[in-house]
Amino acid sequence: MAYNDSEEFPTQVKILIAGGFGVGKTTFVGAASEIEPLNTEELITTASVGVDHLGGIEQKSTTTVALDFGRITIEQHGIVLYLFGTPGQERFWFMWDELCAGALGAVVLADTRRLEDCFEAVDFFENRGIPFLVAVNEFEDAFRYDEEEIRAALGLGPGAPIVLCDARERGSAVSALRSLIHHLLAAVPTPSA
Amino acid sequence: MNMTADDDEVWLDEQAGRLIRPYTVSSGRTRPSVDLDLLSLVMTTGRSPKTSDPEHAQALGLCRRPTSVAEVAAHLRLPVVVTKVILADLLDCDAMTTKTPRRASDPKDRVLLEKLLDGLQRL
Ligand SMILES: Nc1nc2c(ncn2[C@@H]2O[C@H](COP(=O)(O)OP(=O)(O)O)[C@@H](O)[C@H]2O)c(=O)[nH]1
Ligand SMILES: [Mg+2]
């Protein structure tokens, strides 16, 4: 069967959704995605699968070594945006190399009750020069900090934006993605007039 | 190896976790003959495959439109690496065609970013 390459195959872009265990990565991917969130397993050969510590995390009893996967098709521009929720625990980050290759940027989800849980992700993206923003997932019983307090607590430079979101709401998740694109656009030199 | 059968589908190996059934599907192979990426798109050509394994048939059924390797893996409920072996088999016999993203999408590609933003604004 003959097919036209450019017609049939869309432009693919990838954004990573990172953050600590229980912060809402799976929820975020599921809310933003046009398909049911899928779970893609990577093959683990050396990592030991232990028990995550559960302090302060509600309704969460198991974890899998898996990537959450979602997609948003932008039909009118022939683009498919893929969302990958990355494995939260550092010991699984060997998977991140393939994930990070070619990623446009990342959303680091943070829970103000356990801000330190996203340090690893922040460091990781900073070290690799992958653009990211921090989206504070607002859990009801969490204390509300203002942006500067969060920035200071994360030791985040002025470069990375901080936005608020509710990972359960599609509009809110998509809005965090838009903020990330705005952030990327801000770093593109304007074409000289 | 010291393996314990957990149930029909999932066997556990102390060290490696859930590995064994996926390996039988790919006949123990972990190296696909074609270089595939998580986001490589695969699509059926309409040509019949040379195998009739259920996983191969299922993979073909999933890919009538360009579909990413990650998505096929999720639907097959198989690890990505095993899925790549199955897809490579289908590519080898021309039952499928593929396109790996030529290069990383450029985070400084203004036109692309503006299109993305426009698309996300209309959701
Ligand atoms: N109240 C509230 N709960 C949330 C929010 N986002 C996620 N959750 C809940 O927090 C728990 C952990 O979320 P999950 O997406 O599985 O976290 P992950 O480990 O990062 O993938 C789940 O029970 C979610 O329903 C949120 O914005 N507000
Ligand atoms: Mg999760």
Short mmCIF file of C-alpha atoms and ligand atoms in Angstrom, two decimals:
data_model
loop_
_atom_site.label_atom_id
_atom_site.label_comp_id
_atom_site.label_asym_id
_atom_site.label_seq_id
_atom_site.Cartn_x
_atom_site.Cartn_y
_atom_site.Cartn_z
CA MET A 1 0.00 0.00 0.00
CA ALA A 2 1.34 3.37 -0.95
CA TYR A 3 1.09 6.15 1.55
CA ASN A 4 2.17 9.70 1.60
CA ASP A 5 4.71 10.23 4.29
CA SER A 6 4.03 13.80 5.24
CA GLU A 7 0.27 13.43 5.02
CA GLU A 8 -0.07 10.34 7.14
CA PHE A 9 2.52 10.91 9.80
CA PRO A 10 2.02 13.87 12.11
CA THR A 11 4.68 15.97 13.82
CA GLN A 12 5.26 14.51 17.25
CA VAL A 13 6.14 16.45 20.35
CA LYS A 14 6.68 15.24 23.85
CA ILE A 15 6.26 16.85 27.25
CA LEU A 16 7.22 15.13 30.49
CA ILE A 17 5.15 15.29 33.66
CA ALA A 18 7.43 14.76 36.62
CA GLY A 19 7.37 15.04 40.38
CA GLY A 20 7.39 12.95 43.51
CA PHE A 21 5.32 9.94 44.37
CA GLY A 22 1.62 10.73 44.83
CA VAL A 23 1.86 14.29 43.60
CA GLY A 24 -0.71 13.76 40.86
CA LYS A 25 1.27 12.83 37.73
CA THR A 26 -1.09 10.03 36.68
CA THR A 27 -4.05 12.26 37.43
CA PHE A 28 -2.59 15.11 35.37
CA VAL A 29 -1.84 12.94 32.34
CA GLY A 30 -5.31 11.40 32.54
CA ALA A 31 -7.03 14.78 32.79
CA ALA A 32 -5.16 16.34 29.89
CA SER A 33 -5.17 13.34 27.57
CA GLU A 34 -7.78 12.75 24.89
CA ILE A 35 -7.41 9.02 25.42
CA GLU A 36 -7.68 7.06 28.63
CA PRO A 37 -4.31 7.31 30.30
CA LEU A 38 -2.24 4.34 29.35
CA ASN A 39 0.38 2.60 31.32
CA THR A 40 3.49 1.64 29.47
CA GLU A 41 5.88 -0.63 31.28
CA GLU A 42 9.57 -0.53 30.87
CA LEU A 43 11.52 -3.63 31.50
CA ILE A 44 13.31 -3.56 34.81
CA THR A 45 16.30 -5.78 35.03
CA THR A 46 18.28 -4.48 37.94
CA ALA A 47 16.15 -2.16 40.02
CA SER A 48 14.72 -3.66 43.16
CA VAL A 49 11.08 -2.86 43.54
CA GLY A 50 10.68 -1.80 47.12
CA VAL A 51 7.94 -0.07 49.05
CA ASP A 52 7.46 3.64 48.75
CA HIS A 53 7.10 5.59 51.89
CA LEU A 54 3.54 6.70 52.20
CA GLY A 55 3.63 9.50 54.74
CA GLY A 56 1.03 12.13 53.91
CA ILE A 57 -0.20 10.47 50.77
CA GLU A 58 -3.84 9.57 50.54
CA GLN A 59 -5.43 6.62 48.77
CA LYS A 60 -2.23 5.28 47.46
CA SER A 61 -1.20 1.77 48.22
CA THR A 62 0.72 0.49 45.25
CA THR A 63 3.16 1.74 42.72
CA THR A 64 4.19 0.28 39.42
CA VAL A 65 7.31 0.73 37.40
CA ALA A 66 5.46 2.27 34.59
CA LEU A 67 5.12 5.36 32.52
CA ASP A 68 1.80 7.11 32.24
CA PHE A 69 1.11 7.96 28.72
CA GLY A 70 -1.43 10.30 27.18
CA ARG A 71 -1.87 12.26 24.00
CA ILE A 72 -3.44 15.41 22.64
CA THR A 73 -3.99 15.60 18.89
CA ILE A 74 -3.86 19.03 17.36
CA GLU A 75 -5.52 18.07 14.14
CA GLN A 76 -5.53 21.46 12.45
CA HIS A 77 -1.74 21.71 12.65
CA GLY A 78 -0.89 18.05 12.14
CA ILE A 79 0.73 17.81 15.57
CA VAL A 80 0.39 15.13 18.20
CA LEU A 81 1.50 16.06 21.69
CA TYR A 82 2.47 13.13 23.88
CA LEU A 83 2.49 13.35 27.64
CA PHE A 84 4.67 11.04 29.66
CA GLY A 85 4.26 10.83 33.41
CA THR A 86 7.70 9.84 34.55
CA PRO A 87 8.46 7.30 37.22
CA GLY A 88 8.63 9.17 40.49
CA GLN A 89 11.43 7.34 42.18
CA GLU A 90 14.99 8.16 41.52
CA ARG A 91 16.01 4.55 41.15
CA PHE A 92 13.91 4.31 38.00
CA TRP A 93 15.36 7.33 36.38
CA PHE A 94 17.58 5.29 34.12
CA MET A 95 14.44 5.16 32.00
CA TRP A 96 14.49 8.88 31.66
CA ASP A 97 17.18 9.01 29.02
CA GLU A 98 14.93 7.76 26.28
CA LEU A 99 12.09 9.83 27.68
CA CYS A 100 14.09 13.02 27.77
CA ALA A 101 15.52 12.64 24.31
CA GLY A 102 13.62 15.08 22.17
CA ALA A 103 11.28 16.30 24.89
CA LEU A 104 10.19 19.90 24.47
CA GLY A 105 10.08 20.48 28.18
CA ALA A 106 8.64 19.31 31.47
CA VAL A 107 5.99 20.11 34.01
CA VAL A 108 7.25 19.39 37.52
CA LEU A 109 4.29 18.84 39.81
CA ALA A 110 4.74 19.90 43.40
CA ASP A 111 2.70 19.30 46.52
CA THR A 112 3.26 22.08 49.06
CA ARG A 113 2.97 19.57 51.89
CA ARG A 114 6.02 17.76 50.57
CA LEU A 115 7.86 20.25 48.43
CA GLU A 116 11.14 18.44 48.92
CA ASP A 117 9.77 15.54 46.85
CA CYS A 118 10.20 17.51 43.67
CA PHE A 119 13.79 18.58 44.35
CA GLU A 120 15.12 15.59 42.43
CA ALA A 121 13.08 16.38 39.35
CA VAL A 122 14.00 20.07 39.48
CA ASP A 123 17.71 19.22 39.78
CA PHE A 124 17.44 16.68 37.01
CA PHE A 125 15.95 19.08 34.48
CA GLU A 126 18.18 21.96 35.54
CA ASN A 127 21.28 19.81 35.10
CA ARG A 128 20.21 18.64 31.68
CA GLY A 129 19.11 22.05 30.50
CA ILE A 130 15.58 20.84 29.82
CA PRO A 131 13.14 23.74 30.16
CA PHE A 132 10.47 23.21 32.79
CA LEU A 133 7.96 24.91 35.00
CA VAL A 134 6.71 23.99 38.43
CA ALA A 135 2.98 23.40 38.71
CA VAL A 136 1.78 23.40 42.30
CA ASN A 137 -0.98 20.83 42.54
CA GLU A 138 -3.34 22.27 45.11
CA PHE A 139 -4.58 19.66 47.49
CA GLU A 140 -7.46 20.91 49.66
CA ASP A 141 -5.76 20.52 53.00
CA ALA A 142 -2.46 22.00 51.90
CA PHE A 143 -1.34 25.34 53.21
CA ARG A 144 -1.29 28.02 50.52
CA TYR A 145 2.10 29.52 50.03
CA ASP A 146 2.73 32.38 47.69
CA GLU A 147 4.89 32.02 44.65
CA GLU A 148 7.97 33.64 46.16
CA GLU A 149 7.85 31.35 49.19
CA ILE A 150 7.68 28.32 46.95
CA ARG A 151 10.45 29.65 44.73
CA ALA A 152 12.65 30.19 47.75
CA ALA A 153 11.84 26.78 49.20
CA LEU A 154 12.74 25.10 45.91
CA GLY A 155 15.83 27.23 45.41
CA LEU A 156 14.41 27.96 42.00
CA GLY A 157 15.95 30.72 39.94
CA PRO A 158 13.74 33.33 38.29
CA GLY A 159 14.00 31.34 35.04
CA ALA A 160 11.40 28.70 35.76
CA PRO A 161 7.78 29.80 36.14
CA ILE A 162 5.56 28.59 38.96
CA VAL A 163 1.87 28.06 38.28
CA LEU A 164 -1.00 26.62 40.30
CA CYS A 165 -3.06 23.75 39.03
CA ASP A 166 -5.63 21.16 39.89
CA ALA A 167 -4.43 18.01 38.19
CA ARG A 168 -7.96 16.61 38.20
CA GLU A 169 -9.31 19.34 35.94
CA ARG A 170 -8.66 19.13 32.24
CA GLY A 171 -8.76 22.90 31.81
CA SER A 172 -6.30 23.39 34.61
CA ALA A 173 -3.88 20.74 33.36
CA VAL A 174 -4.03 22.10 29.82
CA SER A 175 -3.49 25.59 31.16
CA ALA A 176 -0.27 24.42 32.84
CA LEU A 177 0.83 23.00 29.47
CA ARG A 178 0.08 26.32 27.81
CA SER A 179 2.14 28.10 30.44
CA LEU A 180 5.02 25.79 29.62
CA ILE A 181 4.74 26.63 25.91
CA HIS A 182 4.65 30.35 26.76
CA HIS A 183 7.79 29.80 28.80
CA LEU A 184 9.48 28.07 25.85
CA LEU A 185 8.40 30.84 23.49
CA ALA A 186 9.83 33.46 25.83
CA ALA A 187 13.24 31.82 25.41
CA VAL A 188 13.12 31.96 21.61
CA PRO A 189 14.88 35.00 20.27
CA THR A 190 12.41 37.19 18.42
CA PRO A 191 13.07 37.30 14.70
CA SER A 192 14.96 40.49 13.93
CA ALA A 193 12.72 43.03 12.25
CA MET B 1 16.86 -18.74 37.38
CA ASN B 2 14.70 -19.21 40.39
CA MET B 3 11.22 -18.39 39.22
CA THR B 4 7.87 -18.72 40.88
CA ALA B 5 4.68 -18.92 38.88
CA ASP B 6 2.33 -16.28 40.21
CA ASP B 7 -0.51 -16.98 37.85
CA ASP B 8 -0.84 -17.82 34.17
CA GLU B 9 0.07 -14.38 33.03
CA VAL B 10 2.60 -13.06 35.42
CA TRP B 11 5.65 -14.85 36.64
CA LEU B 12 7.87 -13.28 39.15
CA ASP B 13 11.57 -13.41 39.41
CA GLU B 14 12.94 -12.23 42.71
CA GLN B 15 15.52 -10.02 41.12
CA ALA B 16 13.83 -8.85 38.03
CA GLY B 17 10.15 -8.58 38.80
CA ARG B 18 7.58 -9.22 36.13
CA LEU B 19 9.52 -10.38 33.15
CA ILE B 20 8.94 -13.88 32.09
CA ARG B 21 5.77 -13.96 30.07
CA PRO B 22 6.83 -11.02 27.97
CA TYR B 23 9.99 -12.85 27.08
CA THR B 24 8.07 -15.89 25.85
CA VAL B 25 6.11 -13.60 23.57
CA SER B 26 9.28 -12.36 21.99
CA SER B 27 10.95 -15.79 22.16
CA GLY B 28 13.43 -14.40 24.64
CA ARG B 29 14.59 -11.66 22.33
CA THR B 30 15.16 -8.20 23.68
CA ARG B 31 16.88 -6.68 20.66
CA PRO B 32 14.51 -5.56 17.98
CA SER B 33 15.96 -5.87 14.49
CA VAL B 34 14.79 -2.36 13.68
CA ASP B 35 15.71 0.69 15.70
CA LEU B 36 12.52 1.92 17.31
CA ASP B 37 11.93 4.74 19.72
CA LEU B 38 9.07 5.19 22.21
CA LEU B 39 7.47 7.61 19.80
CA SER B 40 8.28 5.86 16.55
CA LEU B 41 5.06 5.61 14.61
CA VAL B 42 4.05 2.31 13.10
CA MET B 43 1.25 1.61 10.68
CA THR B 44 -0.06 -1.47 8.92
CA THR B 45 0.56 -1.80 5.22
CA GLY B 46 -2.23 -4.30 4.55
CA ARG B 47 0.26 -7.04 3.79
CA SER B 48 -0.15 -10.26 5.79
CA PRO B 49 2.47 -11.06 8.38
CA LYS B 50 4.38 -14.29 8.25
CA THR B 51 3.43 -15.17 11.82
CA SER B 52 0.05 -15.70 13.32
CA ASP B 53 0.92 -15.11 16.96
CA PRO B 54 -1.91 -13.39 18.80
CA GLU B 55 0.40 -10.53 19.84
CA HIS B 56 1.40 -9.88 16.26
CA ALA B 57 -2.21 -9.94 15.14
CA GLN B 58 -3.22 -7.67 17.98
CA ALA B 59 -0.42 -5.24 17.20
CA LEU B 60 -1.56 -5.09 13.59
CA GLY B 61 -5.11 -4.41 14.71
CA LEU B 62 -3.91 -1.46 16.79
CA CYS B 63 -2.02 0.24 14.01
CA ARG B 64 -4.40 0.96 11.17
CA ARG B 65 -3.44 4.57 11.70
CA PRO B 66 0.06 5.74 12.64
CA THR B 67 0.43 4.72 16.28
CA SER B 68 3.32 5.26 18.66
CA VAL B 69 5.33 2.35 20.02
CA ALA B 70 4.49 3.50 23.55
CA GLU B 71 0.81 3.27 22.82
CA VAL B 72 1.07 -0.17 21.24
CA ALA B 73 3.00 -1.37 24.31
CA ALA B 74 0.34 -0.04 26.63
CA HIS B 75 -2.45 -1.73 24.70
CA LEU B 76 -0.59 -5.02 24.43
CA ARG B 77 0.26 -4.76 28.12
CA LEU B 78 3.80 -5.68 27.31
CA PRO B 79 7.02 -3.94 28.23
CA VAL B 80 8.23 -1.49 25.64
CA VAL B 81 11.29 -3.53 24.80
CA VAL B 82 9.24 -6.66 24.04
CA THR B 83 6.76 -4.63 22.03
CA LYS B 84 9.64 -3.33 19.95
CA VAL B 85 10.67 -6.90 19.10
CA ILE B 86 7.14 -7.75 17.97
CA LEU B 87 6.85 -4.60 15.89
CA ALA B 88 10.26 -5.20 14.36
CA ASP B 89 9.08 -8.67 13.25
CA LEU B 90 6.12 -7.05 11.53
CA LEU B 91 8.33 -4.42 9.93
CA ASP B 92 10.73 -7.10 8.71
CA CYS B 93 7.97 -8.83 6.75
CA ASP B 94 6.54 -5.55 5.47
CA ALA B 95 3.26 -6.00 7.31
CA MET B 96 4.03 -2.65 8.88
CA THR B 97 5.78 0.53 8.00
CA THR B 98 7.39 2.97 10.40
CA LYS B 99 8.61 6.46 10.78
CA THR B 100 10.92 7.40 13.59
CA PRO B 101 10.84 11.10 14.40
CA ARG B 102 13.71 12.38 12.30
CA ARG B 103 15.12 14.61 14.94
CA ALA B 104 14.21 15.83 18.37
CA SER B 105 11.55 18.50 18.24
CA ASP B 106 13.32 21.78 18.78
CA PRO B 107 12.19 23.70 21.88
CA LYS B 108 13.22 26.86 20.05
CA ASP B 109 11.10 26.25 16.98
CA ARG B 110 8.80 29.27 17.22
CA VAL B 111 6.44 28.16 14.48
CA LEU B 112 5.93 24.77 16.12
CA LEU B 113 5.42 26.34 19.56
CA GLU B 114 2.89 28.79 18.21
CA LYS B 115 0.94 26.03 16.52
CA LEU B 116 0.99 24.03 19.73
CA LEU B 117 -0.22 26.98 21.74
CA ASP B 118 -2.96 27.66 19.25
CA GLY B 119 -4.06 24.02 19.43
CA LEU B 120 -4.03 23.97 23.22
CA GLN B 121 -6.01 27.20 23.36
CA ARG B 122 -8.80 25.65 21.32
CA LEU B 123 -9.21 22.58 23.51
N1 LIG C 1 -7.39 16.87 46.23
C1 LIG C 1 -6.65 16.58 45.18
N2 LIG C 1 -6.27 15.31 44.97
C2 LIG C 1 -5.52 15.01 43.92
C3 LIG C 1 -5.10 16.00 42.99
N3 LIG C 1 -4.32 15.42 42.06
C4 LIG C 1 -4.25 14.12 42.38
N4 LIG C 1 -4.98 13.86 43.50
C5 LIG C 1 -5.12 12.56 44.18
O1 LIG C 1 -3.85 12.23 44.73
C6 LIG C 1 -3.61 10.84 44.63
C7 LIG C 1 -2.28 10.57 43.92
O2 LIG C 1 -2.35 11.01 42.58
P1 LIG C 1 -1.59 10.27 41.38
O3 LIG C 1 -1.99 10.97 40.14
O4 LIG C 1 -1.82 8.80 41.43
O5 LIG C 1 -0.09 10.58 41.76
P2 LIG C 1 1.27 10.09 41.06
O6 LIG C 1 1.92 9.12 41.97
O7 LIG C 1 2.10 11.33 40.94
O8 LIG C 1 0.93 9.50 39.73
C8 LIG C 1 -4.79 10.26 43.89
O9 LIG C 1 -5.65 9.69 44.83
C9 LIG C 1 -5.44 11.46 43.23
O10 LIG C 1 -6.82 11.29 43.07
C10 LIG C 1 -5.53 17.36 43.22
O11 LIG C 1 -5.23 18.28 42.47
N5 LIG C 1 -6.31 17.59 44.32
MG MG C 2 1.28 7.54 39.10
#
